[in-house]
């Protein structure tokens, strides 16, 4: 991706303490008016337009809201954190560029997917004082379509806890997992409320089936080939019969698998430019149902009640991928 020249301040890594004076006057004034909650990791979240954000991101969000104009060939990848974002970016990039760049020469072999497909509020607009010139972004940008992926709330929750723990200057205490779950039950979490985010896009996908592809992480793990086909169709570049016969989808799926991505040199030793995070921290186990190894019986009860409360009557469900009992989980501890 081409470098975009903008005025900016030196970004503070997202899990380190922020000097608020680095933010614009507009953002500083806004923060003083917003409700805030102290998180289990010690930092504050601010409630803006119904969603919770760290103060680092609000400046980028304000710039985006003021200046971004969607074009007819745009596509947005939208996820809740730790729901398969890195994986979906890799798949999207490989599908889009399959005719221009053979996979043995793909930039995915030497670049992290987040470098190849930019993040708006945490990349192009992150800690900027002026808005970027998006005309420099690679084309095509597609036709104002949305790729959305979600993950079952408990695998995502555990993955997020570990991600935050890896990126903090000081490790979290084990009891912070239960404190984090309590806040999740209260719908106070970064980019949350989670349930409104997922259900909102799920309902929108029913209203705009040709414009929004709603994916579940668990479904991608179960049948990647079927969903690669759906991705390509939404992007307007479907696989031809010849490509299907020659195994193009399998050729894309293997190097874009989580194991392949995780073990590449750039993702073992590389670092994110904007956020100051190690690429390796974006990859963990990627398992479905692994959350059962990290919770105790009281947490299970909270989880069961929460899922029943939030999804009741919606017609939507998650694949938790396990038949668990409270007795089975009685001696489980947090696995770090």
PDB file of C-alpha atoms in Angstrom, residues 121-275:
ATOM      1  CA  UNK A 121      -9.920   4.655  12.887  1.00  0.00           C
ATOM      2  CA  UNK A 122      -6.735   2.814  13.958  1.00  0.00           C
ATOM      3  CA  UNK A 123      -4.714   3.398  10.794  1.00  0.00           C
ATOM      4  CA  UNK A 124      -5.517   6.046   8.235  1.00  0.00           C
ATOM      5  CA  UNK A 125      -7.144   8.389  10.772  1.00  0.00           C
ATOM      6  CA  UNK A 126      -5.320   7.282  13.946  1.00  0.00           C
ATOM      7  CA  UNK A 127      -3.997  10.276  15.941  1.00  0.00           C
ATOM      8  CA  UNK A 128      -4.079  12.509  12.853  1.00  0.00           C
ATOM      9  CA  UNK A 129      -4.554  16.267  12.951  1.00  0.00           C
ATOM     10  CA  UNK A 130      -5.593  16.446   9.271  1.00  0.00           C
ATOM     11  CA  UNK A 131      -7.576  13.999   7.197  1.00  0.00           C
ATOM     12  CA  UNK A 132      -5.660  11.706   4.798  1.00  0.00           C
ATOM     13  CA  UNK A 133      -5.868  11.782   1.018  1.00  0.00           C
ATOM     14  CA  UNK A 134      -7.687   8.535   0.306  1.00  0.00           C
ATOM     15  CA  UNK A 135      -7.253   8.966  -3.434  1.00  0.00           C
ATOM     16  CA  UNK A 136      -3.863   7.304  -2.950  1.00  0.00           C
ATOM     17  CA  UNK A 137      -5.456   4.028  -1.815  1.00  0.00           C
ATOM     18  CA  UNK A 138      -5.080   1.105  -4.229  1.00  0.00           C
ATOM     19  CA  UNK A 139      -7.965   0.437  -6.628  1.00  0.00           C
ATOM     20  CA  UNK A 140     -10.475  -1.057  -6.999  1.00  0.00           C
ATOM     21  CA  UNK A 141     -12.253  -0.101  -3.786  1.00  0.00           C
ATOM     22  CA  UNK A 142     -15.370  -2.051  -4.892  1.00  0.00           C
ATOM     23  CA  UNK A 143     -19.027  -1.023  -4.720  1.00  0.00           C
ATOM     24  CA  UNK A 144     -19.840   0.206  -1.223  1.00  0.00           C
ATOM     25  CA  UNK A 145     -20.271  -3.287   0.178  1.00  0.00           C
ATOM     26  CA  UNK A 146     -19.718  -4.699   3.650  1.00  0.00           C
ATOM     27  CA  UNK A 147     -17.984  -7.888   4.776  1.00  0.00           C
ATOM     28  CA  UNK A 148     -18.916  -8.568   8.395  1.00  0.00           C
ATOM     29  CA  UNK A 149     -17.679 -11.355  10.613  1.00  0.00           C
ATOM     30  CA  UNK A 150     -18.503 -12.229  14.211  1.00  0.00           C
ATOM     31  CA  UNK A 151     -17.372 -14.918  16.621  1.00  0.00           C
ATOM     32  CA  UNK A 152     -19.115 -16.662  19.490  1.00  0.00           C
ATOM     33  CA  UNK A 153     -18.980 -14.263  22.440  1.00  0.00           C
ATOM     34  CA  UNK A 154     -16.973 -16.450  24.790  1.00  0.00           C
ATOM     35  CA  UNK A 155     -14.143 -17.429  22.437  1.00  0.00           C
ATOM     36  CA  UNK A 156     -13.930 -13.767  21.422  1.00  0.00           C
ATOM     37  CA  UNK A 157     -13.991 -12.647  25.069  1.00  0.00           C
ATOM     38  CA  UNK A 158     -11.161 -15.000  26.084  1.00  0.00           C
ATOM     39  CA  UNK A 159      -9.134 -14.095  22.994  1.00  0.00           C
ATOM     40  CA  UNK A 160      -9.530 -10.387  23.740  1.00  0.00           C
ATOM     41  CA  UNK A 161      -8.450 -10.850  27.363  1.00  0.00           C
ATOM     42  CA  UNK A 162      -5.269 -12.612  26.248  1.00  0.00           C
ATOM     43  CA  UNK A 163      -4.643 -10.002  23.546  1.00  0.00           C
ATOM     44  CA  UNK A 164      -4.866  -7.140  26.036  1.00  0.00           C
ATOM     45  CA  UNK A 165      -2.643  -9.061  28.457  1.00  0.00           C
ATOM     46  CA  UNK A 166       0.041  -9.574  25.792  1.00  0.00           C
ATOM     47  CA  UNK A 167       0.118  -5.902  24.855  1.00  0.00           C
ATOM     48  CA  UNK A 168       0.120  -4.288  28.285  1.00  0.00           C
ATOM     49  CA  UNK A 169       3.338  -3.017  29.897  1.00  0.00           C
ATOM     50  CA  UNK A 170       2.412  -5.097  32.960  1.00  0.00           C
ATOM     51  CA  UNK A 171       0.562  -8.460  32.865  1.00  0.00           C
ATOM     52  CA  UNK A 172      -3.011  -8.610  34.099  1.00  0.00           C
ATOM     53  CA  UNK A 173      -3.926 -10.463  37.260  1.00  0.00           C
ATOM     54  CA  UNK A 174      -5.891 -13.692  36.800  1.00  0.00           C
ATOM     55  CA  UNK A 175      -8.887 -12.319  38.707  1.00  0.00           C
ATOM     56  CA  UNK A 176      -9.216  -9.611  36.042  1.00  0.00           C
ATOM     57  CA  UNK A 177     -10.898 -12.207  33.810  1.00  0.00           C
ATOM     58  CA  UNK A 178     -13.943 -12.326  36.091  1.00  0.00           C
ATOM     59  CA  UNK A 179     -13.935  -8.533  36.391  1.00  0.00           C
ATOM     60  CA  UNK A 180     -13.853  -8.324  32.609  1.00  0.00           C
ATOM     61  CA  UNK A 181     -16.820 -10.682  32.311  1.00  0.00           C
ATOM     62  CA  UNK A 182     -18.780  -8.537  34.752  1.00  0.00           C
ATOM     63  CA  UNK A 183     -18.223  -5.509  32.523  1.00  0.00           C
ATOM     64  CA  UNK A 184     -19.163  -7.505  29.448  1.00  0.00           C
ATOM     65  CA  UNK A 185     -22.440  -8.415  31.165  1.00  0.00           C
ATOM     66  CA  UNK A 186     -22.991  -4.688  31.730  1.00  0.00           C
ATOM     67  CA  UNK A 187     -22.188  -4.070  28.044  1.00  0.00           C
ATOM     68  CA  UNK A 188     -19.150  -1.930  28.832  1.00  0.00           C
ATOM     69  CA  UNK A 189     -16.296  -3.003  26.550  1.00  0.00           C
ATOM     70  CA  UNK A 190     -14.237  -1.487  23.757  1.00  0.00           C
ATOM     71  CA  UNK A 191     -16.348  -1.105  20.597  1.00  0.00           C
ATOM     72  CA  UNK A 192     -19.309  -2.522  22.536  1.00  0.00           C
ATOM     73  CA  UNK A 193     -22.081  -3.160  23.221  1.00  0.00           C
ATOM     74  CA  UNK A 194     -21.165  -6.414  21.473  1.00  0.00           C
ATOM     75  CA  UNK A 195     -24.723  -7.687  21.164  1.00  0.00           C
ATOM     76  CA  UNK A 196     -26.107  -4.575  19.513  1.00  0.00           C
ATOM     77  CA  UNK A 197     -23.175  -4.534  17.089  1.00  0.00           C
ATOM     78  CA  UNK A 198     -23.654  -8.149  15.967  1.00  0.00           C
ATOM     79  CA  UNK A 199     -27.457  -8.171  15.863  1.00  0.00           C
ATOM     80  CA  UNK A 200     -27.543  -4.803  14.093  1.00  0.00           C
ATOM     81  CA  UNK A 201     -25.400  -6.032  11.207  1.00  0.00           C
ATOM     82  CA  UNK A 202     -27.151  -9.410  11.112  1.00  0.00           C
ATOM     83  CA  UNK A 203     -30.510  -7.702  10.627  1.00  0.00           C
ATOM     84  CA  UNK A 204     -28.995  -5.369   8.030  1.00  0.00           C
ATOM     85  CA  UNK A 205     -27.659  -8.376   6.107  1.00  0.00           C
ATOM     86  CA  UNK A 206     -31.254  -9.607   5.759  1.00  0.00           C
ATOM     87  CA  UNK A 207     -32.319  -6.232   4.403  1.00  0.00           C
ATOM     88  CA  UNK A 208     -29.343  -5.844   2.027  1.00  0.00           C
ATOM     89  CA  UNK A 209     -28.342  -9.381   0.981  1.00  0.00           C
ATOM     90  CA  UNK A 210     -26.441  -8.220  -2.099  1.00  0.00           C
ATOM     91  CA  UNK A 211     -24.525  -5.532  -0.233  1.00  0.00           C
ATOM     92  CA  UNK A 212     -23.651  -7.098   3.124  1.00  0.00           C
ATOM     93  CA  UNK A 213     -22.169 -10.552   3.650  1.00  0.00           C
ATOM     94  CA  UNK A 214     -22.566 -11.689   7.262  1.00  0.00           C
ATOM     95  CA  UNK A 215     -20.088 -14.396   8.267  1.00  0.00           C
ATOM     96  CA  UNK A 216     -19.497 -16.360  11.440  1.00  0.00           C
ATOM     97  CA  UNK A 217     -15.940 -17.267  12.418  1.00  0.00           C
ATOM     98  CA  UNK A 218     -17.068 -20.796  13.288  1.00  0.00           C
ATOM     99  CA  UNK A 219     -18.575 -21.272   9.814  1.00  0.00           C
ATOM    100  CA  UNK A 220     -15.346 -20.116   8.169  1.00  0.00           C
ATOM    101  CA  UNK A 221     -13.410 -22.695  10.190  1.00  0.00           C
ATOM    102  CA  UNK A 222     -15.891 -25.418   9.235  1.00  0.00           C
ATOM    103  CA  UNK A 223     -16.155 -24.806   5.471  1.00  0.00           C
ATOM    104  CA  UNK A 224     -13.720 -22.201   4.173  1.00  0.00           C
ATOM    105  CA  UNK A 225     -14.189 -23.090   0.491  1.00  0.00           C
ATOM    106  CA  UNK A 226     -17.923 -22.392   0.523  1.00  0.00           C
ATOM    107  CA  UNK A 227     -17.365 -19.016   2.158  1.00  0.00           C
ATOM    108  CA  UNK A 228     -14.496 -18.052  -0.157  1.00  0.00           C
ATOM    109  CA  UNK A 229     -17.007 -18.450  -2.970  1.00  0.00           C
ATOM    110  CA  UNK A 230     -19.486 -16.166  -1.172  1.00  0.00           C
ATOM    111  CA  UNK A 231     -16.758 -13.579  -0.510  1.00  0.00           C
ATOM    112  CA  UNK A 232     -15.728 -13.454  -4.148  1.00  0.00           C
ATOM    113  CA  UNK A 233     -19.345 -13.105  -5.283  1.00  0.00           C
ATOM    114  CA  UNK A 234     -20.003 -10.178  -2.964  1.00  0.00           C
ATOM    115  CA  UNK A 235     -16.812  -8.490  -4.144  1.00  0.00           C
ATOM    116  CA  UNK A 236     -18.042  -8.784  -7.713  1.00  0.00           C
ATOM    117  CA  UNK A 237     -15.148 -11.029  -8.795  1.00  0.00           C
ATOM    118  CA  UNK A 238     -16.589 -14.561  -8.567  1.00  0.00           C
ATOM    119  CA  UNK A 239     -14.457 -17.616  -9.234  1.00  0.00           C
ATOM    120  CA  UNK A 240     -14.838 -18.921 -12.767  1.00  0.00           C
ATOM    121  CA  UNK A 241     -15.630 -22.557 -13.498  1.00  0.00           C
ATOM    122  CA  UNK A 242     -12.070 -22.945 -14.715  1.00  0.00           C
ATOM    123  CA  UNK A 243     -10.664 -21.533 -11.457  1.00  0.00           C
ATOM    124  CA  UNK A 244     -12.845 -23.907  -9.464  1.00  0.00           C
ATOM    125  CA  UNK A 245     -11.700 -26.911 -11.542  1.00  0.00           C
ATOM    126  CA  UNK A 246      -8.056 -25.905 -11.136  1.00  0.00           C
ATOM    127  CA  UNK A 247      -8.383 -25.603  -7.348  1.00  0.00           C
ATOM    128  CA  UNK A 248      -7.952 -21.828  -7.046  1.00  0.00           C
ATOM    129  CA  UNK A 249     -10.064 -21.634  -3.881  1.00  0.00           C
ATOM    130  CA  UNK A 250      -7.985 -24.340  -2.200  1.00  0.00           C
ATOM    131  CA  UNK A 251      -4.852 -22.543  -3.405  1.00  0.00           C
ATOM    132  CA  UNK A 252      -6.031 -19.393  -1.599  1.00  0.00           C
ATOM    133  CA  UNK A 253      -7.325 -21.123   1.532  1.00  0.00           C
ATOM    134  CA  UNK A 254      -4.096 -22.909   2.466  1.00  0.00           C
ATOM    135  CA  UNK A 255      -1.617 -19.970   2.556  1.00  0.00           C
ATOM    136  CA  UNK A 256      -4.300 -17.798   4.163  1.00  0.00           C
ATOM    137  CA  UNK A 257      -5.012 -20.291   6.938  1.00  0.00           C
ATOM    138  CA  UNK A 258      -4.382 -19.087  10.476  1.00  0.00           C
ATOM    139  CA  UNK A 259      -1.524 -21.554  10.936  1.00  0.00           C
ATOM    140  CA  UNK A 260       0.184 -20.402   7.726  1.00  0.00           C
ATOM    141  CA  UNK A 261      -0.237 -16.731   8.577  1.00  0.00           C
ATOM    142  CA  UNK A 262       0.927 -17.190  12.153  1.00  0.00           C
ATOM    143  CA  UNK A 263       4.189 -18.903  11.184  1.00  0.00           C
ATOM    144  CA  UNK A 264       5.370 -16.398   8.571  1.00  0.00           C
ATOM    145  CA  UNK A 265       8.508 -14.437   9.429  1.00  0.00           C
ATOM    146  CA  UNK A 266       6.720 -11.074   9.198  1.00  0.00           C
ATOM    147  CA  UNK A 267       4.083 -12.223  11.669  1.00  0.00           C
ATOM    148  CA  UNK A 268       6.606 -13.816  14.031  1.00  0.00           C
ATOM    149  CA  UNK A 269       9.003 -10.860  14.295  1.00  0.00           C
ATOM    150  CA  UNK A 270       7.265  -7.890  12.641  1.00  0.00           C
ATOM    151  CA  UNK A 271       5.528  -4.971  14.321  1.00  0.00           C
ATOM    152  CA  UNK A 272       2.484  -2.789  13.582  1.00  0.00           C
ATOM    153  CA  UNK A 273       3.495   0.690  12.450  1.00  0.00           C
ATOM    154  CA  UNK A 274       0.543   2.645  13.857  1.00  0.00           C
ATOM    155  CA  UNK A 275      -0.268   0.797  17.068  1.00  0.00           C
TER     156      UNK A 275
END
